[in-house]
Short mmCIF file of C-alpha atoms in Angstrom, two decimals:
data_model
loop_
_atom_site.label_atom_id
_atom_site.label_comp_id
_atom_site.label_asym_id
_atom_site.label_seq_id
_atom_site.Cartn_x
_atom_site.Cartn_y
_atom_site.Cartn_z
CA UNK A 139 101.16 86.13 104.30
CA UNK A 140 98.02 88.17 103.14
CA UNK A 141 97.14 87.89 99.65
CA UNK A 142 94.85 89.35 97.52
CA UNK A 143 91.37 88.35 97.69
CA UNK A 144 88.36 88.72 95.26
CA UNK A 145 84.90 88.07 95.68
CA UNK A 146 82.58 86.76 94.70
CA UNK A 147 84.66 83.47 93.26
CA UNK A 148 81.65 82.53 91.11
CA UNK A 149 79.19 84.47 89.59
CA UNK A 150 76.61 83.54 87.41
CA UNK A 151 74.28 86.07 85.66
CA UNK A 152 72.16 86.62 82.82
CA UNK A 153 72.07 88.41 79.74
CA UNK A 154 71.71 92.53 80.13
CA UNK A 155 72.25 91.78 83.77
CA UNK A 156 74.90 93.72 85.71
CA UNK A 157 77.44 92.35 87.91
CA UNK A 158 80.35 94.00 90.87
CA UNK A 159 83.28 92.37 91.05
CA UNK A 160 85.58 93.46 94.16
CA UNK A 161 89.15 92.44 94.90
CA UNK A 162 91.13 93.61 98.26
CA UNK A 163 94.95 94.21 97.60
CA UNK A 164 97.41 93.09 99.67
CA UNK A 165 98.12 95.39 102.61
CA UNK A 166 100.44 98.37 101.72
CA UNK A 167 99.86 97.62 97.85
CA UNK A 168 99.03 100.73 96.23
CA UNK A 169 98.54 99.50 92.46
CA UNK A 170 95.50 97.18 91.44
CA UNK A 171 95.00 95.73 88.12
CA UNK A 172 92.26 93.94 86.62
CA UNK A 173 93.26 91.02 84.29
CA UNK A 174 90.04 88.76 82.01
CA UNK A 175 90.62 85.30 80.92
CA UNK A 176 88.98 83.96 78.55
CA UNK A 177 88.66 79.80 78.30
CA UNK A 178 91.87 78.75 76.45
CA UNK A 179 93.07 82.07 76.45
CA UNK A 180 95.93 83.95 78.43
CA UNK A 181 94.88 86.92 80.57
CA UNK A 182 94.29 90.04 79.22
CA UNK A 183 94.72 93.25 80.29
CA UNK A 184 91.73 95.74 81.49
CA UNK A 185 92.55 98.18 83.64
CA UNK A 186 94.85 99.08 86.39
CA UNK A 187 94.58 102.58 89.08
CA UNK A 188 97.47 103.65 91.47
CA UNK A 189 96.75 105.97 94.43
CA UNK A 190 92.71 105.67 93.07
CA UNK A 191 93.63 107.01 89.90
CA UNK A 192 93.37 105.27 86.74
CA UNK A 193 96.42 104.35 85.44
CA UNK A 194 96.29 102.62 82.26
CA UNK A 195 93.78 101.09 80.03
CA UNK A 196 93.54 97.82 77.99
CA UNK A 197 90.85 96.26 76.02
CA UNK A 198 88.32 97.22 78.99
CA UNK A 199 84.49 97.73 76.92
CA UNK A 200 82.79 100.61 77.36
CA UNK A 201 79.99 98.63 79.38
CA UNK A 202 82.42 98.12 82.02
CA UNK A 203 84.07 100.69 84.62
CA UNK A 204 86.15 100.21 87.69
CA UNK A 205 87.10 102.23 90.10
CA UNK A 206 89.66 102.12 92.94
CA UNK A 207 88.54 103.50 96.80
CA UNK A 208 90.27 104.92 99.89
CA UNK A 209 90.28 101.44 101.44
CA UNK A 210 92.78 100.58 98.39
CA UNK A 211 90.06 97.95 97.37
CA UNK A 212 88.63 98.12 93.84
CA UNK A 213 85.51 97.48 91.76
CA UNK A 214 85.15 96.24 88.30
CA UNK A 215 81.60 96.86 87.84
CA UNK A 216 79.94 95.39 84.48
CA UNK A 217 76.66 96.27 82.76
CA UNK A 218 74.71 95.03 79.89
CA UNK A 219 75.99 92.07 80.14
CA UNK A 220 77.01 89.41 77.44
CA UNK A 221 77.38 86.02 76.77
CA UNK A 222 80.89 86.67 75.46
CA UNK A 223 81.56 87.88 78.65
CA UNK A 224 81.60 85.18 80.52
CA UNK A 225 85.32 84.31 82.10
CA UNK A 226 87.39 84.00 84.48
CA UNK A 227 88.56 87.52 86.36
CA UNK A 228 91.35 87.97 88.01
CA UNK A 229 92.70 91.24 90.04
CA UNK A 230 96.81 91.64 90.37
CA UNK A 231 98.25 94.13 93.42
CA UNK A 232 101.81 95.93 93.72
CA UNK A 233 103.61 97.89 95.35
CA UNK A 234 104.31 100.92 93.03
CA UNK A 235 107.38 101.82 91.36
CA UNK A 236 109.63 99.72 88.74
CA UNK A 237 110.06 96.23 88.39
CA UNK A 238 107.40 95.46 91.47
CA UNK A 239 105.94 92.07 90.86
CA UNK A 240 101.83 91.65 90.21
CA UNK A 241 100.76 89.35 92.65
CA UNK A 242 96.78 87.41 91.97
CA UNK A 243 93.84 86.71 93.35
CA UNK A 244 92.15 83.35 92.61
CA UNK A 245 89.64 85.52 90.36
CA UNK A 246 86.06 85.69 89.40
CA UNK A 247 84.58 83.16 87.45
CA UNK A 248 81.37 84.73 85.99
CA UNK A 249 79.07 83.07 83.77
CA UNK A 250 76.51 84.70 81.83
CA UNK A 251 73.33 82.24 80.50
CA UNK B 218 99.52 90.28 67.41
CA UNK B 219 100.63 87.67 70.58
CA UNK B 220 103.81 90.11 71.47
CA UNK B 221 105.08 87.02 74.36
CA UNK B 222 104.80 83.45 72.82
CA UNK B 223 105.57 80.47 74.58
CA UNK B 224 105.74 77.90 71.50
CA UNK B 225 105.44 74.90 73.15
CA UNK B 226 101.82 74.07 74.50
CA UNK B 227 103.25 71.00 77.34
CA UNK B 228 106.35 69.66 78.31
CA UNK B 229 107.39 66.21 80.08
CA UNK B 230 109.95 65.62 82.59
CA UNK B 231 110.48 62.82 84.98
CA UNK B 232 111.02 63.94 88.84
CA UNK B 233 114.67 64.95 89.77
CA UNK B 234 115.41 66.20 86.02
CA UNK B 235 115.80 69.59 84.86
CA UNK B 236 112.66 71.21 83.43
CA UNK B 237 113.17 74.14 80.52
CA UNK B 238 110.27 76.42 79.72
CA UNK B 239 111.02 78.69 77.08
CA UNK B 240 109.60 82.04 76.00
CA UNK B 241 110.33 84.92 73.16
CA UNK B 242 108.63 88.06 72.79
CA UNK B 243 108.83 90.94 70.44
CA UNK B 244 108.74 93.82 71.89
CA UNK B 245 112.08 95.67 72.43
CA UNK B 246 110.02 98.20 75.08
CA UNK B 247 109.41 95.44 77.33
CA UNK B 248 112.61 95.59 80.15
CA UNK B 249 110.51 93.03 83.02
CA UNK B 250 109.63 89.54 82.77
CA UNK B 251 108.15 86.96 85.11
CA UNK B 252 106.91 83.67 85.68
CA UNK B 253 103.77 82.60 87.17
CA UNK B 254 102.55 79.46 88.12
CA UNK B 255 98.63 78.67 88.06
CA UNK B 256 97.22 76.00 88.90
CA UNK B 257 92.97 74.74 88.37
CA UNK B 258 90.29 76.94 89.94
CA UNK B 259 93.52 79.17 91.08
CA UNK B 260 95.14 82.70 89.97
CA UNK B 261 98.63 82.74 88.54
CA UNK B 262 101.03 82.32 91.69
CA UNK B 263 104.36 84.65 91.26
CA UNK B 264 107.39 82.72 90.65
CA UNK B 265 110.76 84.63 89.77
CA UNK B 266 111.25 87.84 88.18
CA UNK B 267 114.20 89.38 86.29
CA UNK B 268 114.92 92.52 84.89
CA UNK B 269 116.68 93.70 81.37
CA UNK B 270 119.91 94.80 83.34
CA UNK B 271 120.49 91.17 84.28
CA UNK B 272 120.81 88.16 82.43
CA UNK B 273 119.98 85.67 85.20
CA UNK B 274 118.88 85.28 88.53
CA UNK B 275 118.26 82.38 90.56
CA UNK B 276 115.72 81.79 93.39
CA UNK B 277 116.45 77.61 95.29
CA UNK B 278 115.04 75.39 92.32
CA UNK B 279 114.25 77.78 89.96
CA UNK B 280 116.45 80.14 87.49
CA UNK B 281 115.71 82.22 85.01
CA UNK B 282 117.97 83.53 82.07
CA UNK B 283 117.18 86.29 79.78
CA UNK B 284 118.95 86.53 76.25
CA UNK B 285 117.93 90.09 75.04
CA UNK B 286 119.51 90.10 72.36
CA UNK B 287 117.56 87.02 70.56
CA UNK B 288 114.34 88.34 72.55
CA UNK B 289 114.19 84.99 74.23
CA UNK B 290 113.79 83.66 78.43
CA UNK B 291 113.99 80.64 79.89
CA UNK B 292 112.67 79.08 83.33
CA UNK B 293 114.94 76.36 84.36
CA UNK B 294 113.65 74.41 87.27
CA UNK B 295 115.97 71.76 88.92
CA UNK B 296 115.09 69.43 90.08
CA UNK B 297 111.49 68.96 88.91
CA UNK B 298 109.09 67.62 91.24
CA UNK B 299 105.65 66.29 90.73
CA UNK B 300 104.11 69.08 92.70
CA UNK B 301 105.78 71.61 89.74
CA UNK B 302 102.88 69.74 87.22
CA UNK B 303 100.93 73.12 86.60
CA UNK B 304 100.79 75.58 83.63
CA UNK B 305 103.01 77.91 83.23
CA UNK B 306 102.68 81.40 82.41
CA UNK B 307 105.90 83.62 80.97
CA UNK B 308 104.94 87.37 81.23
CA UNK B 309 106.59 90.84 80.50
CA UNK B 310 105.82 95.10 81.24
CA UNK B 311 107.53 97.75 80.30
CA UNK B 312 108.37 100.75 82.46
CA UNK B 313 106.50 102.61 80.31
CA UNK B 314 102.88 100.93 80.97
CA UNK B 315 103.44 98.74 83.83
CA UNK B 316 100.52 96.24 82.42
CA UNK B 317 101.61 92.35 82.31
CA UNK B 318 101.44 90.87 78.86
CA UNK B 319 101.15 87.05 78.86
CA UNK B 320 102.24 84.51 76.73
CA UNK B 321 99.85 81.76 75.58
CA UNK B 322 101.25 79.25 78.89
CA UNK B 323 103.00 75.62 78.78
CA UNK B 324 101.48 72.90 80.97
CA UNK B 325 104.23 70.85 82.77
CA UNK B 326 103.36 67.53 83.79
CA UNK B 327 106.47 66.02 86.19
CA UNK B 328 105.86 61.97 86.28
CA UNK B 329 107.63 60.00 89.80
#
């Protein structure tokens, strides 16, 4: 079965560089959400669009913005980069509605020297 | 404020036992919770699901029960095999804001 795939996988950058990240949904998903993990940490939250609208918002900087195209496909495009930026990031599709389970793509690892 | 905990950091179990991974949360909005799965260099791999309405459900090795009332899940895998050795993410959304909130993960190591 098709799953959801994000690219680059790695990433590496430099400081006040900017960087697109781009994940493809799962066919017939609607809902993407973008999910950053920091090293030790649990994934957190950033920012999730349904039907190319932006849905809800988590702890997503200002620097950053995403956006969610025709295609279904999505891009978390980051600016200004930091060194505390650096992690791993991971997209989620759905389908829409209640109780629909996220599914992942391996993620993003982007490192900032 | 971690609103899904999963208090213990790694668990043990030889192969063919039962496995218990245990999660709480705090927040009385949240009425979804899953398990993941993630392994190295990979993203969290969907496991079983259950909603509030239900206090179990079951899916070949794996069950999960939900006790809303003390705020607490469990993921009950039987029996363990080595290939289960991976860490183990609980997670829960709310109807309300369909974000996943994760706990903190338990690595489960399955010896032969």
């Amino acid at each position: 079965a098709a799953g959801v795939i994000q690219s680059p996988r790695h990433l590496i950058k430099e400081k006040r560089e900017t960087a697109t990240l781009k994940c493809y949904p799962i066919p017939r998903h609607d809902t993407v959400y973008w999910y950053q993990q920091g090293p030790g940490q649990d994934p957190q939250f950033l920012i999730s669009f349904y039907e190319k609208m932006q849905s809800d918002k988590g702890s997503i900087p200002d620097r950053f913005s995403a956006q969610q195209f025709s295609d279904y496909h999505s891009e978390l495009n980051m600016s200004s980069l930091e060194l505390g930026d650096s992690a791993l990031y991971f997209c989620a599709s759905s389908l829409s509605g209640s109780n629909q389970p996220q599914h992942f793509g391996d993620g993003t690892r982007l490192s900032i020297l | 404020d971690q609103q899904v905990k999963q208090n213990s950091p790694s668990l043990s179990v030889q192969e063919g036992r039962i496995s218990i991974l245990n999660c709480d949360y705090t927040n009385s909005m949240f009425d979804y919770f899953l398990w993941y799965k993630k392994y190295p260099a990979e993203g969290p791999t969907f496991l079983i699901s259950i909603s509030s309405i239900k206090d179990k459900n079951e899916d070949g090795r794996f069950t999960v029960f939900l006790n809303k009332s003390a705020k607490h899940l469990s993921l009950h895998i039987v029996p363990s095999q080595p290939g289960d050795s991976a860490v183990y993410f609980c997670a829960a959304s709310a109807t309300s804001f369909q974000k996943l909130v994760f706990g903190t993960g338990t690595r489960l190591l399955v010896s032969p």
